[in-house]
Short mmCIF file of C-alpha atoms (C1' of nucleotides) in Angstrom, two decimals:
data_model
loop_
_atom_site.label_atom_id
_atom_site.label_comp_id
_atom_site.label_asym_id
_atom_site.label_seq_id
_atom_site.Cartn_x
_atom_site.Cartn_y
_atom_site.Cartn_z
CA UNK A 1405 -106.38 25.44 74.04
CA UNK A 1406 -105.08 23.09 76.63
CA UNK A 1407 -108.50 21.32 76.97
CA UNK A 1408 -109.05 21.25 73.29
CA UNK A 1409 -105.93 19.23 72.78
CA UNK A 1410 -107.04 16.92 75.69
CA UNK A 1411 -110.34 16.31 74.02
CA UNK A 1412 -108.81 15.96 70.53
CA UNK A 1413 -106.20 13.53 71.73
CA UNK A 1414 -108.86 11.45 73.32
CA UNK A 1415 -110.88 11.07 70.07
CA UNK A 1416 -108.14 11.11 67.52
CA UNK A 1417 -108.19 7.42 66.79
CA UNK A 1418 -109.99 5.39 64.18
CA UNK A 1419 -111.78 3.05 66.41
CA UNK A 1420 -112.87 5.82 68.76
CA UNK A 1421 -114.07 8.00 66.06
CA UNK A 1422 -116.21 5.08 64.63
CA UNK A 1423 -117.58 4.50 68.05
CA UNK A 1424 -118.56 8.16 68.29
CA UNK A 1425 -120.04 8.28 64.84
CA UNK A 1426 -122.04 5.26 65.61
CA UNK A 1427 -123.26 6.41 69.00
CA UNK A 1428 -124.16 9.73 67.56
CA UNK A 1429 -127.22 7.98 65.92
CA UNK A 1430 -128.10 5.85 68.76
CA UNK A 1431 -129.25 6.58 72.34
CA UNK A 1432 -126.86 4.13 73.80
CA UNK A 1433 -125.21 0.83 72.71
CA UNK A 1434 -123.71 -2.11 74.53
CA UNK A 1435 -120.02 -3.17 74.14
CA UNK A 1436 -121.07 -6.20 72.27
CA UNK A 1437 -123.05 -4.30 69.85
CA UNK A 1438 -120.08 -1.85 69.20
CA UNK A 1439 -117.75 -4.78 68.92
CA UNK A 1440 -119.77 -6.29 66.14
CA UNK A 1441 -120.27 -3.12 64.22
CA UNK A 1442 -116.86 -1.58 64.63
CA UNK A 1443 -115.23 -5.11 64.07
CA UNK A 1444 -113.08 -4.57 67.05
CA UNK A 1445 -111.82 -6.97 69.56
CA UNK A 1446 -113.41 -7.07 73.02
CA UNK A 1447 -110.66 -5.97 75.26
CA UNK A 1448 -109.31 -3.29 72.99
CA UNK A 1449 -112.72 -1.71 72.67
CA UNK A 1450 -113.26 -1.94 76.23
CA UNK A 1451 -110.00 -0.04 76.87
CA UNK A 1452 -110.97 2.70 74.47
CA UNK A 1453 -114.42 3.00 75.84
CA UNK A 1454 -113.32 3.05 79.50
CA UNK A 1455 -110.97 5.79 78.73
CA UNK A 1456 -113.32 7.97 76.79
CA UNK A 1457 -115.85 7.44 79.66
CA UNK A 1458 -113.10 8.44 82.20
CA UNK A 1459 -112.56 11.66 80.19
CA UNK A 1460 -116.20 12.51 80.23
CA UNK A 1461 -116.74 12.00 76.50
CA UNK A 1462 -118.97 9.02 76.77
CA UNK A 1463 -121.84 8.41 79.14
CA UNK A 1464 -122.18 5.06 80.91
CA UNK A 1465 -124.89 2.91 82.18
CA UNK A 1466 -124.65 -0.67 83.58
CA UNK A 1467 -127.58 -2.99 83.58
CA UNK A 1468 -127.34 -6.64 84.26
CA UNK A 1469 -124.64 -8.21 82.05
CA UNK A 1470 -124.40 -5.26 79.76
CA UNK A 1471 -122.72 -1.95 79.75
CA UNK A 1472 -124.42 0.85 77.83
CA UNK A 1473 -122.37 3.56 76.43
CA UNK A 1474 -123.55 6.75 75.01
CA UNK A 1475 -122.23 10.00 73.49
CA UNK A 1476 -122.26 12.39 76.50
CA UNK A 1477 -120.80 15.44 74.59
CA UNK A 1478 -123.07 15.36 71.57
CA UNK A 1479 -121.20 18.47 70.17
CA UNK A 1480 -118.14 16.30 69.62
CA UNK A 1481 -119.91 14.65 66.80
CA UNK A 1482 -119.93 17.97 65.07
CA UNK A 1483 -116.03 17.84 64.82
CA UNK A 1484 -116.54 15.00 62.48
CA UNK A 1485 -118.63 17.24 60.24
CA UNK A 1486 -116.02 19.91 60.31
CA UNK A 1487 -113.43 17.47 59.13
CA UNK A 1488 -115.77 16.04 56.48
CA UNK A 1489 -115.92 19.59 55.00
CA UNK A 1490 -112.09 19.97 55.11
CA UNK A 1491 -111.68 16.84 52.90
CA UNK A 1492 -113.75 18.42 50.19
CA UNK A 1493 -110.88 20.74 49.29
CA UNK B 245 -113.18 7.98 59.43
CA UNK B 246 -109.60 7.01 58.62
CA UNK B 247 -108.84 10.46 57.26
CA UNK B 248 -110.57 12.16 60.11
CA UNK B 249 -108.26 10.52 62.58
CA UNK B 250 -105.31 11.27 60.46
CA UNK B 251 -106.08 15.02 60.60
CA UNK B 252 -107.11 14.98 64.21
CA UNK B 253 -103.89 13.33 65.23
CA UNK B 254 -102.01 15.98 63.20
CA UNK B 255 -103.52 18.77 65.24
CA UNK B 256 -104.12 17.19 68.77
CA UNK B 257 -101.33 18.99 70.38
CA UNK B 258 -101.27 22.24 72.36
CA UNK B 259 -98.59 23.89 70.34
CA UNK B 260 -100.13 23.00 66.95
CA UNK B 261 -103.69 24.21 68.05
CA UNK B 262 -102.17 27.46 69.24
CA UNK B 263 -100.45 27.82 65.86
CA UNK B 264 -103.63 27.02 64.05
CA UNK B 265 -105.67 29.44 66.24
CA UNK B 266 -103.12 32.26 65.56
CA UNK B 267 -102.92 31.64 61.81
CA UNK B 268 -106.64 31.71 61.68
CA UNK B 269 -106.62 35.40 62.21
CA UNK B 270 -103.55 36.22 60.01
CA UNK B 271 -102.94 35.73 56.31
CA UNK B 272 -99.65 34.26 57.03
CA UNK B 273 -96.86 34.22 59.69
CA UNK B 274 -93.16 33.62 59.71
CA UNK B 275 -91.64 30.97 61.96
CA UNK B 276 -89.93 33.68 64.06
CA UNK B 277 -93.33 35.41 64.74
CA UNK B 278 -94.79 32.22 65.74
CA UNK B 279 -91.97 31.42 67.93
CA UNK B 280 -92.46 34.65 69.83
CA UNK B 281 -96.25 34.41 70.15
CA UNK B 282 -96.42 30.73 70.95
CA UNK B 283 -93.40 30.87 73.13
CA UNK B 284 -92.04 27.94 71.57
CA UNK B 285 -88.52 26.87 70.88
CA UNK B 286 -87.34 27.08 67.27
CA UNK B 287 -86.55 23.59 66.35
CA UNK B 288 -89.61 22.24 68.06
CA UNK B 289 -91.80 24.69 66.40
CA UNK B 290 -90.19 23.96 63.06
CA UNK B 291 -90.76 20.26 63.48
CA UNK B 292 -94.59 20.92 64.19
CA UNK B 293 -94.91 23.24 61.30
CA UNK B 294 -93.03 20.99 58.89
CA UNK B 295 -95.20 18.09 59.63
CA UNK B 296 -98.43 19.91 59.48
CA UNK B 297 -97.41 21.39 56.24
CA UNK B 298 -96.49 17.92 55.01
CA UNK B 299 -99.91 16.76 55.93
CA UNK B 300 -101.59 19.51 53.92
CA UNK B 301 -102.90 21.42 56.83
CA UNK B 302 -100.63 24.38 56.62
CA UNK B 303 -99.71 26.32 53.51
CA UNK B 304 -96.10 27.37 53.06
CA UNK B 305 -94.22 30.12 51.20
CA UNK B 306 -90.49 30.81 51.24
CA UNK B 307 -89.20 34.29 50.67
CA UNK B 308 -85.70 35.24 51.43
CA UNK B 309 -84.65 34.22 54.86
CA UNK B 310 -88.18 33.59 55.99
CA UNK B 311 -90.71 30.97 55.72
CA UNK B 312 -94.34 31.94 55.81
CA UNK B 313 -96.91 29.59 57.03
CA UNK B 314 -100.60 29.86 56.69
CA UNK B 315 -103.71 27.93 57.42
CA UNK B 316 -104.58 25.97 54.32
CA UNK B 317 -107.65 24.15 55.48
CA UNK B 318 -109.57 27.00 57.08
CA UNK B 319 -112.28 24.78 58.06
CA UNK B 320 -109.95 23.13 60.52
CA UNK B 321 -110.18 26.22 62.75
CA UNK B 322 -114.03 25.37 63.04
CA UNK B 323 -113.02 22.33 65.09
CA UNK B 324 -111.74 24.64 67.73
CA UNK B 325 -115.26 26.25 67.99
CA UNK B 326 -116.90 22.88 68.23
CA UNK B 327 -114.80 22.03 71.24
CA UNK B 328 -115.30 25.39 72.78
CA UNK B 329 -118.87 24.54 72.73
CA UNK B 330 -118.36 21.19 74.32
CA UNK B 331 -116.65 22.74 77.14
CA UNK B 332 -119.63 24.81 78.16
CA UNK B 333 -121.44 21.67 79.42
"C1'" DT C 414 -123.65 -24.48 91.98
"C1'" DT C 415 -121.95 -24.69 87.47
"C1'" DG C 416 -121.21 -22.93 83.16
"C1'" DA C 417 -121.91 -19.44 79.81
"C1'" DT C 418 -122.00 -14.61 78.59
"C1'" DA C 419 -120.62 -9.66 79.10
"C1'" DT C 420 -117.27 -6.79 80.26
"C1'" DA C 421 -113.23 -4.88 82.73
"C1'" DT C 422 -108.47 -4.86 84.13
"C1'" DG C 423 -103.50 -5.38 84.34
"C1'" DA C 424 -99.20 -6.35 82.60
"C1'" DA C 425 -96.24 -6.62 78.64
"C1'" DT C 426 -94.99 -5.05 74.47
"C1'" DA C 427 -95.23 -2.37 70.12
"C1'" DT C 428 -95.48 1.78 68.05
"C1'" DA C 429 -96.11 6.73 67.65
"C1'" DT C 430 -95.39 11.31 69.29
"C1'" DG C 431 -92.92 15.05 71.61
"C1'" DT C 432 -88.66 17.26 72.90
"C1'" DA C 433 -83.99 18.57 72.99
"C1'" DC C 434 -79.70 19.19 70.96
"C1'" DA C 435 -76.46 19.52 67.54
"C1'" DT C 436 -75.78 20.72 63.10
"C1'" DA C 437 -76.87 21.82 58.26
"C1'" DT C 438 -78.41 25.01 54.74
"C1'" DA C 439 -79.67 29.23 52.63
"C1'" DT C 440 -79.91 34.24 52.58
"C1'" DT C 441 -78.57 38.72 53.81
"C1'" DT C 442 -75.22 42.16 55.29
"C1'" DG C 443 -70.95 44.37 56.11
"C1'" DC D 758 -65.76 36.31 51.76
"C1'" DA D 759 -67.14 36.18 56.76
"C1'" DA D 760 -70.58 36.69 60.19
"C1'" DA D 761 -75.37 36.96 61.38
"C1'" DT D 762 -79.98 35.56 60.87
"C1'" DA D 763 -83.87 32.39 59.72
"C1'" DT D 764 -85.01 28.08 59.34
"C1'" DA D 765 -84.63 22.92 58.53
"C1'" DT D 766 -83.08 18.41 59.54
"C1'" DG D 767 -81.30 14.34 61.86
"C1'" DT D 768 -80.68 11.79 65.83
"C1'" DA D 769 -81.42 10.23 70.42
"C1'" DC D 770 -84.28 9.95 74.12
"C1'" DA D 771 -88.55 10.28 76.90
"C1'" DT D 772 -93.13 9.70 77.17
"C1'" DA D 773 -97.70 8.52 75.55
"C1'" DT D 774 -100.80 5.69 73.03
"C1'" DA D 775 -102.33 1.33 70.99
"C1'" DT D 776 -102.60 -3.61 71.02
"C1'" DT D 777 -102.60 -8.04 72.77
"C1'" DC D 778 -103.09 -11.54 76.07
"C1'" DA D 779 -104.23 -13.60 80.21
"C1'" DT D 780 -107.21 -13.25 83.78
"C1'" DA D 781 -110.79 -11.21 86.88
"C1'" DT D 782 -115.57 -10.04 87.96
"C1'" DA D 783 -120.40 -9.86 87.71
"C1'" DT D 784 -124.68 -11.50 86.03
"C1'" DC D 785 -127.59 -14.93 84.32
"C1'" DA D 786 -129.61 -19.48 83.18
"C1'" DA D 787 -129.95 -24.42 83.74
#
DNA sequence: TTGATATATGAATATATGTACATATATTTG
DNA sequence: CAAATATATGTACATATATTCATATATCAA
């Protein structure tokens, strides 16, 4: 329950959820790509991504100028589906 | 995504998750019962319950001296299962 | 080597959330 | 009615999270 709260806190944020939702359908994405798609400022997005990465939620790969982020815990995306169902009530 | 974050924020807390997990298996419970089981101080628990109730997550019924809380959005409990699966990685 | 691009980091600040404590309210019981 | 019980509420404070801004670092291209 402890760890559940830890994970939920790490994703309970609009920008973070958007990133997760986006990464769910993509193998990996660069920060720039995410910036454009989420319409989020560079530094802010970087903070969010860095933190989720530190918490094991996102995967990471650096190549040249770019950083590639991916959804490491694929199951996390299912949470979004659960909530989508809740909303239908 | 907006609303997903709203709900996740409302439950991303150890005490709240414990309450949800407990209510999941019970039709309804009083504050006192929850206090004992969650080992949580009265006022603090009340604040948590009141807030989740205000956000539509918990159901509520008052009878005599007691307040009965229930899990209104049953699907929310599924989120806990999703996370349990994540942890297995 | 210089400048541009991509990203990260740190510090400062704003805002939200959690907690404790005192007190209020409503109900029941004697 | 007075005391006891169950719960809620308000306020203050601590702590966590989000956001912004300035700046650092690394890579690439001319």
